[in-house]
mmCIF file of C-alpha atoms in Angstrom:
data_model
loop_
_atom_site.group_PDB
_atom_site.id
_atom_site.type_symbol
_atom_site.label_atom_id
_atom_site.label_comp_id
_atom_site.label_asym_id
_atom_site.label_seq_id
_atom_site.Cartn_x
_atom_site.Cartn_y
_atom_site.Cartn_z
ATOM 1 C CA UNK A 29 68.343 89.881 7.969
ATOM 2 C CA UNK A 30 68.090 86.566 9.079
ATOM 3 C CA UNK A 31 71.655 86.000 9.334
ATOM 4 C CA UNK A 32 72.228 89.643 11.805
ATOM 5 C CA UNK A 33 68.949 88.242 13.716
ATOM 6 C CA UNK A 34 71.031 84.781 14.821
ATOM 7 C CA UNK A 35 74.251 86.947 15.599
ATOM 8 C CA UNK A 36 72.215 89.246 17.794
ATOM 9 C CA UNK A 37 70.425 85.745 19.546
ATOM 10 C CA UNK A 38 74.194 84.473 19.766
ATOM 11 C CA UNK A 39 75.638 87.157 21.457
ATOM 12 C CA UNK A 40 72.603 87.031 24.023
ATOM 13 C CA UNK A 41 72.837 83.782 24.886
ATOM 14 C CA UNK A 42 75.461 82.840 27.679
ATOM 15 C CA UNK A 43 78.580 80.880 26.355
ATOM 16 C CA UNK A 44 78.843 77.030 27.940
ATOM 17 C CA UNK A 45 81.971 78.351 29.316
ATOM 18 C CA UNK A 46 79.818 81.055 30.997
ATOM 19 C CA UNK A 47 77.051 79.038 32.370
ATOM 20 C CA UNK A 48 79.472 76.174 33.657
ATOM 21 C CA UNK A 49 81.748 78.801 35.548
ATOM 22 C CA UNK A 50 78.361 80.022 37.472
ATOM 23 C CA UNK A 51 77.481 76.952 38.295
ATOM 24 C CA UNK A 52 81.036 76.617 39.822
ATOM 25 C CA UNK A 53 80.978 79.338 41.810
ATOM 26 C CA UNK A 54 77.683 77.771 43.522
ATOM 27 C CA UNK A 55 77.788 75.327 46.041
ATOM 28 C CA UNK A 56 74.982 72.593 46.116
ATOM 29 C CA UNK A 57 72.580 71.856 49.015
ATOM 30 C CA UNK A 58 74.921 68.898 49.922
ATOM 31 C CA UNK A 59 77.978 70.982 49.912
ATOM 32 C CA UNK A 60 76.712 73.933 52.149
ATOM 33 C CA UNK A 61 75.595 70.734 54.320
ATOM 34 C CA UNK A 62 79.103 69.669 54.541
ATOM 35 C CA UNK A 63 80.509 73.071 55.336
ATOM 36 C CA UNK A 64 78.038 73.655 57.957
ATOM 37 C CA UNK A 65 78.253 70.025 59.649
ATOM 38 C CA UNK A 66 82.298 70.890 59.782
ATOM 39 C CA UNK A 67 82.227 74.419 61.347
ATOM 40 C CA UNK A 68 80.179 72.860 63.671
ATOM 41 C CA UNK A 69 82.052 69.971 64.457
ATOM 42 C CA UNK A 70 85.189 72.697 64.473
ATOM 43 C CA UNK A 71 82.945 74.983 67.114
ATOM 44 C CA UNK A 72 82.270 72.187 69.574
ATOM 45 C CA UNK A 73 85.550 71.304 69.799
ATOM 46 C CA UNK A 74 86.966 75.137 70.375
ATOM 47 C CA UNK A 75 84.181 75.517 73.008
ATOM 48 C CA UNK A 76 84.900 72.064 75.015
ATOM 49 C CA UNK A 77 87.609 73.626 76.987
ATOM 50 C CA UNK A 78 84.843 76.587 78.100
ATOM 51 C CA UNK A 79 82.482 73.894 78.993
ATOM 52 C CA UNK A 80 84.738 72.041 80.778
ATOM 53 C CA UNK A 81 86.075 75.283 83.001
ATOM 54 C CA UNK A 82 82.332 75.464 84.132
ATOM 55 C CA UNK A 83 81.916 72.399 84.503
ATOM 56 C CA UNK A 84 85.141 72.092 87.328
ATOM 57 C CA UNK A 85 83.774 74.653 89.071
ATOM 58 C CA UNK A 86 80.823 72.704 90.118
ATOM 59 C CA UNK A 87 82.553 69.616 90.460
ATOM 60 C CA UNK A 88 83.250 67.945 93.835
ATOM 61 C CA UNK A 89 86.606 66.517 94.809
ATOM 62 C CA UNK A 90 85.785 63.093 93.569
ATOM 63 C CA UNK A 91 84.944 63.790 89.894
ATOM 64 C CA UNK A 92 87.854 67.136 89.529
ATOM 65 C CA UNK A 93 90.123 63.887 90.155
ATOM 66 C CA UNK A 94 88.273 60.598 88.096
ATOM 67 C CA UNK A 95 90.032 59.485 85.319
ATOM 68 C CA UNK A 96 89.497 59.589 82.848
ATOM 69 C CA UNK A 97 88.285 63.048 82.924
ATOM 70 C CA UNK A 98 85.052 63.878 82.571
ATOM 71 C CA UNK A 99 83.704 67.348 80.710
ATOM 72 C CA UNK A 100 80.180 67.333 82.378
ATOM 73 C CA UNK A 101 79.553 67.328 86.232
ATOM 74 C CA UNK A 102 77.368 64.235 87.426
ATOM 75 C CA UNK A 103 76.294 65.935 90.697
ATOM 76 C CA UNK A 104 76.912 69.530 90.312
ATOM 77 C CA UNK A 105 78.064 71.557 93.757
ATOM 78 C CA UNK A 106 78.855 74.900 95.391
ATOM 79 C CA UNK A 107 81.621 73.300 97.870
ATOM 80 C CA UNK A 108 84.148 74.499 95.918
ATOM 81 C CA UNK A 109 82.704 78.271 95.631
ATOM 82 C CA UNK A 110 82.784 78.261 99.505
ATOM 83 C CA UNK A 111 85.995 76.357 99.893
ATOM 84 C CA UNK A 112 87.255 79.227 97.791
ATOM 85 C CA UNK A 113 85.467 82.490 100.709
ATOM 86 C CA UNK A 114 87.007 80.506 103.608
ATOM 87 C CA UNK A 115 90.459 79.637 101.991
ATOM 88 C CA UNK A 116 91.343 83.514 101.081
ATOM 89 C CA UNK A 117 88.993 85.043 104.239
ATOM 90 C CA UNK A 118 91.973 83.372 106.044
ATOM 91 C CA UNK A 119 94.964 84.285 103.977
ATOM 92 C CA UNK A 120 96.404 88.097 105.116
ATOM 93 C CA UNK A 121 95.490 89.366 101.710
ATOM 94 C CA UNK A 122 91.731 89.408 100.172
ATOM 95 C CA UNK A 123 90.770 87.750 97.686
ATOM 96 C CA UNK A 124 89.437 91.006 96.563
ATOM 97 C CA UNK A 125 93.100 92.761 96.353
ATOM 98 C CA UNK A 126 93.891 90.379 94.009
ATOM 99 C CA UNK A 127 90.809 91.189 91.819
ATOM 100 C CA UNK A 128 91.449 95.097 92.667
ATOM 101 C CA UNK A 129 94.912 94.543 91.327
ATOM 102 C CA UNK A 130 94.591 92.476 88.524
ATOM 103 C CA UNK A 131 91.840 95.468 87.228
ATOM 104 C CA UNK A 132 93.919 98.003 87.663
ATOM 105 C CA UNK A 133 97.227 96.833 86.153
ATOM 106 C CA UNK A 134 94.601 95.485 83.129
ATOM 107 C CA UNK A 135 92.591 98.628 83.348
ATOM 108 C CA UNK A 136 95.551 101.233 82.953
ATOM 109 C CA UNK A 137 97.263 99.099 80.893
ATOM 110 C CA UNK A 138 95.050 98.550 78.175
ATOM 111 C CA UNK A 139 93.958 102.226 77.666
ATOM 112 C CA UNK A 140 97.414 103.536 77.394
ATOM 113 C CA UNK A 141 98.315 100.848 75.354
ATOM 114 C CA UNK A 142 95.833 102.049 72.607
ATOM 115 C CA UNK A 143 96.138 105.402 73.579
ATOM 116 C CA UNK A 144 100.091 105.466 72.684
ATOM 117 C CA UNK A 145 100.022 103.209 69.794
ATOM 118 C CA UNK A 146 97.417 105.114 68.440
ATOM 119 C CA UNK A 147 99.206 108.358 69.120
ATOM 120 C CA UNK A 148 102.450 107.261 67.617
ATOM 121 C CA UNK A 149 101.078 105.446 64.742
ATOM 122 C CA UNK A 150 99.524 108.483 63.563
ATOM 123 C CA UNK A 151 102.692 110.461 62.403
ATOM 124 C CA UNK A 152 103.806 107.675 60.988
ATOM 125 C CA UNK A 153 101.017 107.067 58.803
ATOM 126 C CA UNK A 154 99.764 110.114 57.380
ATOM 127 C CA UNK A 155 103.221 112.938 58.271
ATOM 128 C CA UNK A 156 106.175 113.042 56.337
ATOM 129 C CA UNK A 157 109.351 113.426 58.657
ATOM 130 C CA UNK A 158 113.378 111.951 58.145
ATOM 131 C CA UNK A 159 113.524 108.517 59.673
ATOM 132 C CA UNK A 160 110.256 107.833 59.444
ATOM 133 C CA UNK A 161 110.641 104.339 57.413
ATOM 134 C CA UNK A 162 113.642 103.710 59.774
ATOM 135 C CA UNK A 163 111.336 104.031 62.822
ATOM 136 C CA UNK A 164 108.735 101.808 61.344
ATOM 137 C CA UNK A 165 111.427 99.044 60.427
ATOM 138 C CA UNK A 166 111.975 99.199 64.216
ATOM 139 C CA UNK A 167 108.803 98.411 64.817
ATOM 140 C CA UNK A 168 108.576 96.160 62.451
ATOM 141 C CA UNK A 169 111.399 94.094 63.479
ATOM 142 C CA UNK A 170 110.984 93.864 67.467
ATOM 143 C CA UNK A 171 107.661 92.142 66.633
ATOM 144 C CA UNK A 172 110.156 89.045 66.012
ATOM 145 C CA UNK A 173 111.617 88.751 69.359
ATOM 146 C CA UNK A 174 109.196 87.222 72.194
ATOM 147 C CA UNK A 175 108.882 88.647 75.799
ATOM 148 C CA UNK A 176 112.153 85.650 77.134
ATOM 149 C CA UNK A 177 114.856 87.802 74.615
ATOM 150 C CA UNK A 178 113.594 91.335 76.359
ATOM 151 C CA UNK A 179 112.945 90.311 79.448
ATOM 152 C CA UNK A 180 116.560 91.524 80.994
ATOM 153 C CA UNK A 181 116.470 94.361 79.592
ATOM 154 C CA UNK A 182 113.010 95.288 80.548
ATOM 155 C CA UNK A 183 114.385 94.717 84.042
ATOM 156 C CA UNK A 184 116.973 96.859 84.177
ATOM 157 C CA UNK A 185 115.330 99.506 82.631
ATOM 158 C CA UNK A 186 112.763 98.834 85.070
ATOM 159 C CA UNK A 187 115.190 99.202 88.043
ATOM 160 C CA UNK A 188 116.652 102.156 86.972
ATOM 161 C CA UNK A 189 113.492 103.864 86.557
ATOM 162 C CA UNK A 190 112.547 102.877 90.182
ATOM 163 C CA UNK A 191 109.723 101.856 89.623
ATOM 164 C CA UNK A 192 110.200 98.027 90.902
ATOM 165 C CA UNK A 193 107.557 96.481 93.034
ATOM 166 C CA UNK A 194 105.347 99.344 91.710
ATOM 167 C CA UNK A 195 102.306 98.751 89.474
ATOM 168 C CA UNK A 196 103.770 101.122 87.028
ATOM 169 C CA UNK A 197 106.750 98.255 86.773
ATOM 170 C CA UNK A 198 103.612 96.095 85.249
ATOM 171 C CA UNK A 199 101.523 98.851 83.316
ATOM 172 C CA UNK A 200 104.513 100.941 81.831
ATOM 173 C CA UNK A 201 105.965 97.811 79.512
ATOM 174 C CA UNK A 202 102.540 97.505 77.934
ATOM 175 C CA UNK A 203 102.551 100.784 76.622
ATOM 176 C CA UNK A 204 105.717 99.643 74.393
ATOM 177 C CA UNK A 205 104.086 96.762 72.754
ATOM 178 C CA UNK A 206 105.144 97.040 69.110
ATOM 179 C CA UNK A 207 101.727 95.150 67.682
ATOM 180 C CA UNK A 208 99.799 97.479 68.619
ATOM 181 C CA UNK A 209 101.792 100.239 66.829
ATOM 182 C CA UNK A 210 101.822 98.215 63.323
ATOM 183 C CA UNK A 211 98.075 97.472 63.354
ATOM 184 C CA UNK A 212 97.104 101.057 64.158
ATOM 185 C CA UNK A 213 99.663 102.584 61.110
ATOM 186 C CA UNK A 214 98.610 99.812 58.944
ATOM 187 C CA UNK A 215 94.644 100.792 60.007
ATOM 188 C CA UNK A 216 94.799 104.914 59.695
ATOM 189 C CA UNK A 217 96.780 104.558 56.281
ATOM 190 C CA UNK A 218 93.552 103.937 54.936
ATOM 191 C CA UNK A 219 91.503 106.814 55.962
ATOM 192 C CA UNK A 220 91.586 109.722 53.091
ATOM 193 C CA UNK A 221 94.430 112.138 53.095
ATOM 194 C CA UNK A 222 91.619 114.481 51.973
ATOM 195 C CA UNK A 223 89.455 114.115 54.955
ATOM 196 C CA UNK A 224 91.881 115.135 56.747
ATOM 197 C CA UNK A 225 93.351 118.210 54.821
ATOM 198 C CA UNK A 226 89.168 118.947 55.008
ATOM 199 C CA UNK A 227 89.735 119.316 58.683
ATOM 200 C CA UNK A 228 92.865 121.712 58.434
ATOM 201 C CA UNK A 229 91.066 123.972 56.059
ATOM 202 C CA UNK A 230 88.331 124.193 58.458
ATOM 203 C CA UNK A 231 90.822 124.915 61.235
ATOM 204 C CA UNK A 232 91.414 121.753 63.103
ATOM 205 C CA UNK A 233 94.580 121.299 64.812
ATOM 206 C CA UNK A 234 96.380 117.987 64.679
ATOM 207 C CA UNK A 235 95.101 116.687 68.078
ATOM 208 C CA UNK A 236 91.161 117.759 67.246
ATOM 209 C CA UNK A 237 91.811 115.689 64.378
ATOM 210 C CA UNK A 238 93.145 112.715 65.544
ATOM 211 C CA UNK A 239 90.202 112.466 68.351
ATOM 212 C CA UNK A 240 87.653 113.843 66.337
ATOM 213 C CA UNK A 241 88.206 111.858 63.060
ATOM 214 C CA UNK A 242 91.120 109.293 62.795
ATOM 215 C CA UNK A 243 89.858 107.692 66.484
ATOM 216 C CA UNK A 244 86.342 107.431 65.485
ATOM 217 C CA UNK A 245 86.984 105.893 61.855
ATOM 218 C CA UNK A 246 89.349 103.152 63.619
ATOM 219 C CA UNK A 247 87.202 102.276 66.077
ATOM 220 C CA UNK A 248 87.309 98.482 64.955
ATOM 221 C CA UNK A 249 91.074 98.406 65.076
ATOM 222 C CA UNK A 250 91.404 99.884 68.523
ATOM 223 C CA UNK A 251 89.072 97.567 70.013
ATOM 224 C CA UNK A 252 90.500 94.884 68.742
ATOM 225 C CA UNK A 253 94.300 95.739 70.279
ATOM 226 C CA UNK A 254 91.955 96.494 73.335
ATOM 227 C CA UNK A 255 90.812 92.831 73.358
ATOM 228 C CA UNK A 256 94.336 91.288 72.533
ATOM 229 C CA UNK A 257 95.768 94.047 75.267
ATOM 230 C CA UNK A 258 93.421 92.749 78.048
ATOM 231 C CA UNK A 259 93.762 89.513 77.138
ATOM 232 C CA UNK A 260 97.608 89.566 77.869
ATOM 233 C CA UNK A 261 97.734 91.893 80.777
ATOM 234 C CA UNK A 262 94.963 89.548 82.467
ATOM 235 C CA UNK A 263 97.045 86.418 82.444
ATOM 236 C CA UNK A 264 100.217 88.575 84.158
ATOM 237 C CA UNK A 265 101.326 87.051 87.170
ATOM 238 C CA UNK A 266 103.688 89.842 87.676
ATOM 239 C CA UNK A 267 106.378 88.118 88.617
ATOM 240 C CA UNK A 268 109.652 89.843 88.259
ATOM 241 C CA UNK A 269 108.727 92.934 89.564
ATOM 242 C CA UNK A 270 106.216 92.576 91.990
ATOM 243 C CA UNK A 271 107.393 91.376 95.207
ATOM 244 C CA UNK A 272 105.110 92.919 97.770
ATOM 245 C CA UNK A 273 101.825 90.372 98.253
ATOM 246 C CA UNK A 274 99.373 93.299 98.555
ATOM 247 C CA UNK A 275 100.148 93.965 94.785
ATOM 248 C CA UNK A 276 99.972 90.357 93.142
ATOM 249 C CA UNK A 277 97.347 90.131 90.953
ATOM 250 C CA UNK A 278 94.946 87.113 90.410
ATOM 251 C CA UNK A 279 96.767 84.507 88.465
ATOM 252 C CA UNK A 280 99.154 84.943 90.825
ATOM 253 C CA UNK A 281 96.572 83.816 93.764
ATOM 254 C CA UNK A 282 95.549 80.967 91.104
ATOM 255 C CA UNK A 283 99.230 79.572 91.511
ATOM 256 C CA UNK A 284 99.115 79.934 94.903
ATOM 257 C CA UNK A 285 95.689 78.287 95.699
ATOM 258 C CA UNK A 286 96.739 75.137 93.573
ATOM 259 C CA UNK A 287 100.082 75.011 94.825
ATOM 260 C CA UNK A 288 98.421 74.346 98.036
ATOM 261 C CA UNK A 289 98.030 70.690 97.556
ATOM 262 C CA UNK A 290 95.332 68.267 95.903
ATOM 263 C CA UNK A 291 93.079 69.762 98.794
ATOM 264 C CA UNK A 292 92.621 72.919 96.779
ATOM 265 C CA UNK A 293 91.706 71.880 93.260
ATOM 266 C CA UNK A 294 88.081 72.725 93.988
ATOM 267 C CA UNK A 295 88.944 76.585 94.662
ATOM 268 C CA UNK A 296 91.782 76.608 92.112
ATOM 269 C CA UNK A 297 89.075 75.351 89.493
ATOM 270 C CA UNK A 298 86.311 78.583 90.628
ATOM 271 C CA UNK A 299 89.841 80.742 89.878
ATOM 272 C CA UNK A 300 90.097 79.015 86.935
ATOM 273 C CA UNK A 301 86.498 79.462 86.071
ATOM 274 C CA UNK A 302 87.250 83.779 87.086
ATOM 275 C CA UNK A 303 89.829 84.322 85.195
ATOM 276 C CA UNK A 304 88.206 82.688 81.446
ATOM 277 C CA UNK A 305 84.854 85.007 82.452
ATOM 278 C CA UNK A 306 86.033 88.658 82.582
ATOM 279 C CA UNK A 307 87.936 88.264 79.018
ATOM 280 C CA UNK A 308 85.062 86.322 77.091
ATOM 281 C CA UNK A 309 82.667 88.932 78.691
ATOM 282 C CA UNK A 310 85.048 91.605 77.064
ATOM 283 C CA UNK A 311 85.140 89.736 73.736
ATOM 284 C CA UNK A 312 82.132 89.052 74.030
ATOM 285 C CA UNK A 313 80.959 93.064 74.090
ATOM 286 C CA UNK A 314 83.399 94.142 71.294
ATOM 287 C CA UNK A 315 82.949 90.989 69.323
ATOM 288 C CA UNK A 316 80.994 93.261 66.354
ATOM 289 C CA UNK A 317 83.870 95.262 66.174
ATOM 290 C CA UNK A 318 86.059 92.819 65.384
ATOM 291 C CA UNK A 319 84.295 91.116 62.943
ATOM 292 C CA UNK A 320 83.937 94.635 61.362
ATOM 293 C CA UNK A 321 87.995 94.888 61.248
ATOM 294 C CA UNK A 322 88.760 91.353 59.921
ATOM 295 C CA UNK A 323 86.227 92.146 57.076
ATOM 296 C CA UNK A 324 86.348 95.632 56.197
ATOM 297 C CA UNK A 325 88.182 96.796 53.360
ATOM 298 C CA UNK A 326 89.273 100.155 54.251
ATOM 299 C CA UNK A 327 87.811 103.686 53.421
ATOM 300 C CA UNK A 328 88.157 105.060 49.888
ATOM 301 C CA UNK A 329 89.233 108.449 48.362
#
């Protein structure tokens, strides 16, 4: 008896090798210290260029140019705000085209960029058809080339469309974007097949289903491609196709302004400080999202 008592009180107990692999997978007080003190140290220095765009703005002539450079502004003015009105109330094209430009090539761009990745990744994740793997190695493969190796042929497709000096010459190419096509197919493969065959009994068709259940359930993903979508089409200067000055869009005007001599540095620095705002604002309203698609796991049957 005494004997089967000590086996049971054996096989209780935790083995050393037990207790000294917990202990492993716990981090002290000093180590969670350490991590903390270096994400920190890693945050300040990712949010220094931020800081230092805000900064600018404010900044008169005499500090934008001190050197060394300084990240904080010692006497903080509005100069350069209204250096900015009077410099494009005189140019033949508003400021505010430039803005009304840049938010509709952005705008149109973005949604049909989702929309169409999201409508072509959808057969290709959950429908069987010939060529299907041969369409997706496509896809696959022209995310090696950068925008330099298309950019001819993106012209001339361009041209004989028609559509040059148009804003569809901007807003069409970003419909083609081939990451947005392998995150949404990689995304929907892991909603249930049998969610969806659900719908069918019930009498969906394909296109109640793909708004009314795959869209919803990949959410995360298509806000994400939103974010990395606006972030690119807000940073086009358009040049290449757009030739008329009514339809540049506001990076272009930020080339401009600073191209305009040391005189302008103030106003190029409140364009500066324009541009940076409307994207973090956008991150800043999805950034849940995100966070949801970089940690989620995927649905299961």
């Amino acid at each position: 008896m005494n004997s089967l008592k000590r086996k049971k009180d054996y096989y209780k107990k935790p083995s050393r090798w037990k207790i000294r692999h917990t202990k492993q997978l716990n981090r002290s007080m000093a180590g969670n210290t350490i991590l903390f003190v270096i994400m920190g140290i890693c945050g300040v220095f990712m949010a220094l260029p931020l800081v230092m765009i805000l900064n600018n703005a404010l900044k008169p002539l005499d500090e934008l140019f001190r050197y060394p450079p300084q990240i904080f502004v010692r006497n903080p003015s509005l100069d350069n705000f209204s250096d900015l009105y009077v410099l494009m109330s005189s140019s033949w094209v508003p400021f505010t085209r430039y803005v009304l430009n840049t938010l509709i090539i952005t705008g149109l761009g973005t949604v049909g960029h989702v929309l169409f990745a999201s409508l072509a990744a959808y057969p290709l994740a959950k429908h069987d058809f010939p060529g299907k793997k041969f369409l997706f190695s496509m896809v696959v493969l022209s995310l090696m080339f950068s925008y330099n190796v298309t950019a001819i042929p993106n012209y001339m497709i361009i041209s004989w469309l028609g559509i040059n000096n148009t804003y569809l010459a901007v807003i069409l190419p970003a419909f083609a974007y081939g990451l947005g096509l392998y995150l949404m197919k990689q995304f929907m493969e892991q909603i249930p097949d049998s969610l969806i065959e659900s719908a069918r009994l019930d009498g969906a068709g394909e296109f109640r289903i793909f708004f009314s259940i795959i869209m919803p359930n990949v959410k995360p993903a298509w806000l994400t491609l939103a974010i990395f979508q606006f972030q690119t089409l807000w940073a086009n200067t358009g040049s290449g196709f757009l030739r008329s000055e009514q339809l540049k869009p506001l990076q272009y005007a930020l080339y401009q302004i600073v191209a305009g001599g040391p005189s302008r540095q103030g106003a190029g620095a409140v364009v500066q400080l324009i541009i940076a705002a409307i994207p973090i604002t956008f991150f800043i309203i999805c950034q849940s999202n995100v966070i949801e698609t970089m940690t989620t796991s995927g649905m299961k049957d």
